Coordinates of C-alpha atoms and ligand atoms in Angstrom, one line a residue:
M1 CA 24.6 73.4 -17.4
K2 CA 27.7 75.7 -17.7
N3 CA 26.5 78.5 -20.0
F4 CA 23.2 79.1 -21.7
V5 CA 23.7 80.8 -25.1
S6 CA 22.1 78.3 -27.5
V7 CA 20.0 75.1 -27.6
H8 CA 23.3 73.1 -27.6
D9 CA 23.8 74.1 -23.9
V10 CA 20.7 72.2 -22.9
L11 CA 22.3 68.8 -23.7
T12 CA 24.8 69.3 -20.9
S13 CA 22.0 69.3 -18.3
S14 CA 20.5 65.9 -19.2
F15 CA 21.0 62.4 -20.4
G16 CA 19.4 61.3 -23.6
G17 CA 18.9 63.4 -26.8
V18 CA 18.4 67.1 -27.1
G19 CA 14.6 66.7 -27.6
E20 CA 14.4 64.9 -24.2
A21 CA 16.7 67.5 -22.6
I22 CA 14.4 70.3 -23.9
D23 CA 11.4 68.5 -22.6
A24 CA 13.1 68.0 -19.2
L25 CA 13.8 71.8 -19.0
V26 CA 10.2 72.6 -20.1
Q27 CA 8.8 70.3 -17.3
K28 CA 11.1 72.0 -14.8
A29 CA 9.9 75.4 -15.9
L30 CA 6.2 74.3 -15.6
A31 CA 6.9 72.9 -12.1
Y32 CA 8.2 76.4 -11.1
K33 CA 5.1 77.9 -12.6
A34 CA 3.0 75.7 -10.3
S35 CA 5.3 76.3 -7.4
P36 CA 7.5 79.4 -7.9
F37 CA 9.2 79.2 -4.5
A38 CA 10.0 75.5 -4.5
D39 CA 13.7 76.2 -4.6
K40 CA 13.7 79.6 -2.8
T41 CA 17.1 78.9 -1.0
L42 CA 18.9 77.4 -4.0
G43 CA 20.5 80.8 -4.8
T44 CA 21.1 82.1 -1.2
N45 CA 24.2 84.2 -1.1
K46 CA 24.6 84.1 -4.9
R47 CA 24.4 87.0 -7.2
I48 CA 23.6 87.4 -10.9
G49 CA 24.8 90.4 -12.9
C50 CA 22.5 91.3 -15.8
L51 CA 24.4 93.5 -18.3
F52 CA 22.2 95.3 -20.9
L53 CA 24.0 96.7 -23.9
N54 CA 20.6 97.2 -25.5
P55 CA 17.0 97.9 -24.3
S56 CA 14.7 95.3 -22.8
M57 CA 11.5 95.0 -20.8
R58 CA 10.4 91.3 -20.6
T59 CA 13.9 89.8 -20.4
R60 CA 15.1 92.2 -17.8
L61 CA 12.1 91.8 -15.5
S62 CA 11.5 88.1 -15.9
T63 CA 15.2 87.3 -15.2
Q64 CA 15.1 89.5 -12.1
I65 CA 12.0 87.8 -10.8
A66 CA 13.3 84.3 -11.7
A67 CA 16.6 85.1 -9.7
Q68 CA 14.6 86.4 -6.7
N69 CA 12.3 83.3 -6.7
L70 CA 15.5 81.2 -6.3
G71 CA 16.8 83.4 -3.5
M72 CA 19.5 85.1 -5.6
E73 CA 20.3 88.8 -5.7
A74 CA 20.0 90.3 -9.2
I75 CA 22.0 93.4 -10.1
I76 CA 21.1 95.2 -13.4
F77 CA 23.7 97.2 -15.2
N78 CA 22.6 99.1 -18.3
V79 CA 26.1 99.1 -19.8
G80 CA 24.9 100.5 -23.1
N81 CA 23.7 103.7 -21.5
E82 CA 25.5 104.0 -18.2
G83 CA 28.8 102.1 -18.5
W84 CA 32.1 102.7 -20.2
M85 CA 32.0 101.8 -23.9
L86 CA 33.5 98.3 -24.2
E87 CA 36.1 97.1 -26.8
F88 CA 35.8 93.4 -27.8
E89 CA 38.5 93.0 -30.5
E90 CA 41.7 91.3 -29.5
E91 CA 44.8 93.5 -29.8
A92 CA 42.7 96.6 -30.5
I93 CA 44.5 99.9 -30.5
M94 CA 41.9 101.8 -28.4
S95 CA 42.3 105.2 -29.8
G96 CA 38.7 105.5 -30.8
T97 CA 35.4 105.6 -28.8
T98 CA 35.9 102.4 -26.8
V99 CA 37.2 103.1 -23.2
E100 CA 37.5 99.7 -21.6
H101 CA 38.4 96.3 -23.0
V102 CA 36.2 93.3 -22.2
K103 CA 39.5 91.5 -21.2
D104 CA 39.7 94.0 -18.3
A105 CA 36.0 94.3 -17.5
A106 CA 34.8 90.7 -17.7
P107 CA 37.1 89.3 -15.0
I108 CA 35.8 92.0 -12.6
F109 CA 32.2 90.9 -13.3
G110 CA 33.5 87.4 -12.6
K111 CA 34.6 88.5 -9.1
Y112 CA 31.4 90.5 -8.4
F113 CA 28.9 87.9 -9.6
D114 CA 28.3 84.1 -9.6
I115 CA 26.4 84.2 -12.9
L116 CA 26.7 86.8 -15.7
A117 CA 23.8 87.5 -18.1
I118 CA 24.2 89.7 -21.2
R119 CA 22.0 91.3 -23.8
T120 CA 23.7 92.4 -26.9
F121 CA 22.1 93.1 -30.3
P122 CA 23.8 92.7 -33.7
S123 CA 25.0 95.8 -35.6
L124 CA 23.2 94.5 -38.8
K125 CA 26.1 96.1 -40.7
N126 CA 28.5 93.2 -41.1
R127 CA 27.2 89.6 -41.1
E128 CA 30.5 87.9 -40.5
D129 CA 31.1 90.1 -37.4
D130 CA 27.5 89.6 -36.0
Y131 CA 27.4 85.8 -36.7
S132 CA 30.8 85.4 -35.1
E133 CA 29.1 86.2 -31.7
L134 CA 32.3 87.9 -30.6
Y135 CA 30.7 89.8 -27.7
I136 CA 29.1 86.8 -25.9
K137 CA 32.2 84.7 -26.7
Q138 CA 34.5 87.2 -25.2
F139 CA 32.5 87.4 -22.0
I140 CA 32.6 83.6 -21.8
K141 CA 36.3 83.6 -22.4
Y142 CA 37.2 86.3 -19.8
A143 CA 34.5 86.3 -17.1
G144 CA 35.4 82.9 -15.6
I145 CA 31.8 82.3 -14.5
P146 CA 28.7 80.9 -16.2
V147 CA 27.2 83.2 -18.9
V148 CA 23.6 83.4 -19.9
S149 CA 22.4 85.0 -23.1
L150 CA 19.6 87.5 -22.7
E151 CA 19.6 87.7 -26.5
S152 CA 22.8 87.9 -28.5
A153 CA 23.7 88.9 -32.1
T154 CA 22.1 85.8 -33.6
L155 CA 20.0 84.0 -31.0
H156 CA 17.5 84.5 -28.2
P157 CA 17.5 81.2 -26.3
L158 CA 15.5 82.2 -23.3
Q159 CA 12.7 83.4 -25.6
S160 CA 12.8 80.1 -27.6
L161 CA 12.7 78.0 -24.4
T162 CA 9.7 80.1 -23.3
D163 CA 8.0 79.5 -26.7
I164 CA 8.4 75.7 -26.4
I165 CA 7.0 75.9 -22.8
T166 CA 4.0 77.9 -24.1
I167 CA 3.4 75.5 -27.0
T168 CA 3.7 72.4 -24.6
E169 CA 1.3 74.0 -22.2
S170 CA -1.2 75.0 -24.9
F171 CA -1.3 71.8 -27.0
K172 CA -2.8 68.7 -25.5
E173 CA -3.5 66.5 -28.5
E174 CA -1.6 63.2 -29.1
R175 CA 0.1 64.3 -32.3
K176 CA 2.7 66.7 -33.5
P177 CA 1.5 70.3 -33.7
K178 CA 2.0 72.1 -37.0
I179 CA 3.9 75.4 -36.2
V180 CA 4.2 78.2 -38.8
L181 CA 6.9 80.8 -38.4
T182 CA 5.7 83.7 -40.5
W183 CA 7.6 86.8 -41.5
A184 CA 5.7 90.1 -40.9
P185 CA 6.3 93.6 -42.1
H186 CA 8.1 96.2 -40.1
V187 CA 9.3 99.8 -40.5
K188 CA 13.0 99.2 -39.6
P189 CA 15.5 96.4 -40.1
L190 CA 15.4 93.9 -37.2
P191 CA 17.8 91.2 -36.2
Q192 CA 17.2 87.5 -37.2
C193 CA 17.8 86.4 -33.6
V194 CA 14.2 85.4 -32.6
A195 CA 13.5 83.6 -35.9
N196 CA 16.9 81.9 -35.9
S197 CA 16.5 80.8 -32.4
F198 CA 12.9 79.6 -32.7
S199 CA 13.8 77.5 -35.7
Q200 CA 16.9 76.1 -34.0
W201 CA 14.9 75.1 -30.9
V202 CA 11.9 73.7 -32.6
N203 CA 14.0 71.7 -35.0
A204 CA 16.2 70.4 -32.2
W205 CA 13.0 69.6 -30.1
G206 CA 11.7 67.4 -32.9
K207 CA 8.2 67.3 -31.5
A208 CA 6.5 69.6 -34.1
D209 CA 6.2 70.1 -37.8
L210 CA 7.8 73.5 -38.6
V211 CA 6.9 75.5 -41.7
I212 CA 8.7 78.8 -42.3
T213 CA 7.1 81.3 -44.6
H214 CA 8.6 84.6 -45.8
P215 CA 8.9 86.7 -48.9
E216 CA 11.6 85.9 -51.5
D217 CA 15.1 87.0 -50.4
Y218 CA 14.3 86.7 -46.7
E219 CA 15.9 83.3 -46.3
L220 CA 17.4 82.7 -42.8
S221 CA 20.6 80.9 -42.3
E222 CA 20.3 77.2 -43.1
E223 CA 22.4 76.6 -39.9
F224 CA 19.1 77.2 -38.0
T225 CA 16.3 76.4 -40.5
K226 CA 17.6 73.0 -41.7
G227 CA 14.8 70.5 -41.1
A228 CA 11.9 72.9 -41.6
A229 CA 9.7 73.3 -44.7
I230 CA 10.1 76.7 -46.3
T231 CA 7.6 78.4 -48.6
H232 CA 7.0 81.9 -50.0
N233 CA 3.3 81.2 -50.0
Q234 CA 1.9 82.4 -46.6
D235 CA -1.6 81.2 -47.3
E236 CA -0.4 77.7 -48.1
A237 CA 1.8 77.6 -45.0
L238 CA -1.1 78.7 -42.7
K239 CA -3.3 75.8 -43.8
D240 CA -4.1 73.5 -40.7
A241 CA -1.5 75.3 -38.5
D242 CA -1.9 74.8 -34.8
F243 CA 0.4 77.7 -33.9
V244 CA 1.4 80.8 -35.9
Y245 CA 4.6 82.5 -34.7
V246 CA 4.7 86.0 -36.1
K247 CA 8.0 87.9 -36.4
N248 CA 9.8 90.3 -38.6
W249 CA 13.4 89.9 -39.6
S250 CA 15.8 91.7 -42.0
T251 CA 17.5 90.0 -44.9
F252 CA 20.3 87.5 -44.1
N253 CA 22.0 87.1 -47.5
D254 CA 22.2 90.8 -48.5
Y255 CA 22.7 91.5 -44.8
G256 CA 20.4 93.6 -42.6
K257 CA 18.2 95.2 -45.3
I258 CA 14.4 95.7 -45.8
Y259 CA 13.3 94.6 -49.3
E260 CA 9.7 94.1 -48.5
S261 CA 7.0 95.9 -46.5
D262 CA 3.9 94.6 -48.2
P263 CA 1.1 94.9 -45.6
R264 CA -0.5 91.7 -47.1
W265 CA 2.1 89.8 -45.0
M266 CA 0.4 91.1 -41.8
L267 CA -1.6 88.3 -40.1
T268 CA -5.4 89.0 -40.0
N269 CA -8.4 87.0 -38.8
K270 CA -9.2 86.2 -42.5
K271 CA -5.8 84.6 -42.9
L272 CA -6.1 82.8 -39.5
D273 CA -9.3 81.2 -40.9
L274 CA -7.0 79.0 -43.0
S275 CA -5.4 77.6 -39.9
N276 CA -6.6 75.0 -37.4
N277 CA -7.9 77.8 -35.1
A278 CA -4.2 78.5 -34.5
K279 CA -2.9 80.1 -31.4
V280 CA -0.9 83.2 -32.3
M281 CA 2.5 83.9 -30.8
H282 CA 4.9 86.9 -30.9
C283 CA 7.9 87.5 -28.6
L284 CA 6.9 91.2 -28.2
P285 CA 7.4 94.2 -28.4
V286 CA 5.1 94.3 -31.5
R287 CA 4.2 97.2 -33.8
R288 CA 0.4 97.0 -33.9
N289 CA -1.2 97.1 -37.3
V290 CA 2.2 96.8 -39.0
E291 CA 3.5 93.5 -37.8
L292 CA 0.2 92.2 -36.3
S293 CA -3.4 93.5 -36.6
D294 CA -5.4 94.7 -33.6
E295 CA -8.0 92.1 -34.3
V296 CA -5.6 89.2 -34.0
L297 CA -3.7 90.6 -31.0
D298 CA -6.9 91.4 -29.1
G299 CA -8.7 88.2 -30.2
S300 CA -9.1 84.9 -28.4
N301 CA -6.4 83.2 -30.5
S302 CA -3.6 85.4 -29.2
I303 CA -1.5 83.9 -26.5
V304 CA 1.2 86.6 -26.5
T305 CA 0.6 87.6 -22.8
L306 CA 0.8 83.9 -21.7
E307 CA 4.0 83.6 -23.7
A308 CA 5.5 86.7 -22.1
S309 CA 4.5 85.6 -18.6
N310 CA 6.2 82.3 -19.2
R311 CA 9.6 84.1 -19.6
V312 CA 9.9 84.0 -15.8
W313 CA 9.7 80.1 -15.7
A314 CA 12.1 79.7 -18.6
A315 CA 14.7 81.9 -16.8
Q316 CA 14.1 80.2 -13.5
A317 CA 14.6 76.7 -15.0
V318 CA 17.9 77.8 -16.6
L319 CA 19.2 79.6 -13.6
S320 CA 18.4 76.7 -11.4
E321 CA 20.3 74.3 -13.7
I322 CA 23.3 76.6 -13.6
L323 CA 23.1 77.2 -9.8
R324 CA 23.4 73.4 -9.3
T325 CA 26.8 73.4 -10.9
C326 CA 28.4 76.7 -9.8
Ligands
CP401 N1 10.9 89.4 -26.1 C1 11.8 90.1 -25.5 O1 13.0 89.8 -25.4 O2 11.3 91.3 -24.9 P1 12.3 92.5 -24.4 O3 13.1 93.0 -25.5 O4 11.3 93.5 -23.8 O5 13.2 91.9 -23.3

């Protein structure tokens, strides 16, 4: 594996189809969960630089732990708060607020580190700009070392790999699980990254029936949802679900807006009764009693802590694949 910025990068690490490649990565992650230090010297004398242009708790800590389990040194740089403001546009006349061009900074990261990991959120102001993934592409272009997405403008692949690990670990029946991705209310416009990425990975995996439910006008990009069933009727979607993945996202078509905050979209135990005793997932952080009710989060169906704890094994599996090639 050279870079890890979307599900498409998984194919380079395995023979066979993308579903098999995802399963192989999931099994690798679960093997690390059973034996965290099995490859404790794989990353000896290697260093990962983790650049955060935006805040994080789980991604930051799990990536550090994963690197350390492989014997790597992890250096965290909160570029967004502590670094020079970076320019990403080619041929920019830098007379505004940006101080250093990625063309100058990224090659230096490429000399300091063996792997570069980056978190960068979308602006939610201009869809074309955000969906061009300019920031992560510029780092790939100029760093000269493998790049791992810690969440980009449109995708969150480490979260999605974690989610498939968690579903695999939690579902033991000999049939495809029914997974429902449901929109939830929120007080501010959030990126579409987690929902895009979850849809992209589950569709590529091909081992589940995916239903996406959201209010009208909250359609996600078809690039990621193609293959899933989509309905505006949440109750209908929840019927017989084995997993319910709860997430807010802002509008994609009229980009980055909140049209809807109807609290009836929040998942409750009564709604969960429609499901097949579904496990409830959320990437976290979550706004309690806005996105998800206390009763669901604190109830026995919630697997959000298991999910967050699996972030370590997802990151470790990916870093290990990259270390074997760099
Ligand atoms: N789920 C997730 O990415 O959490 P953080 O924003 O805390 O890293």
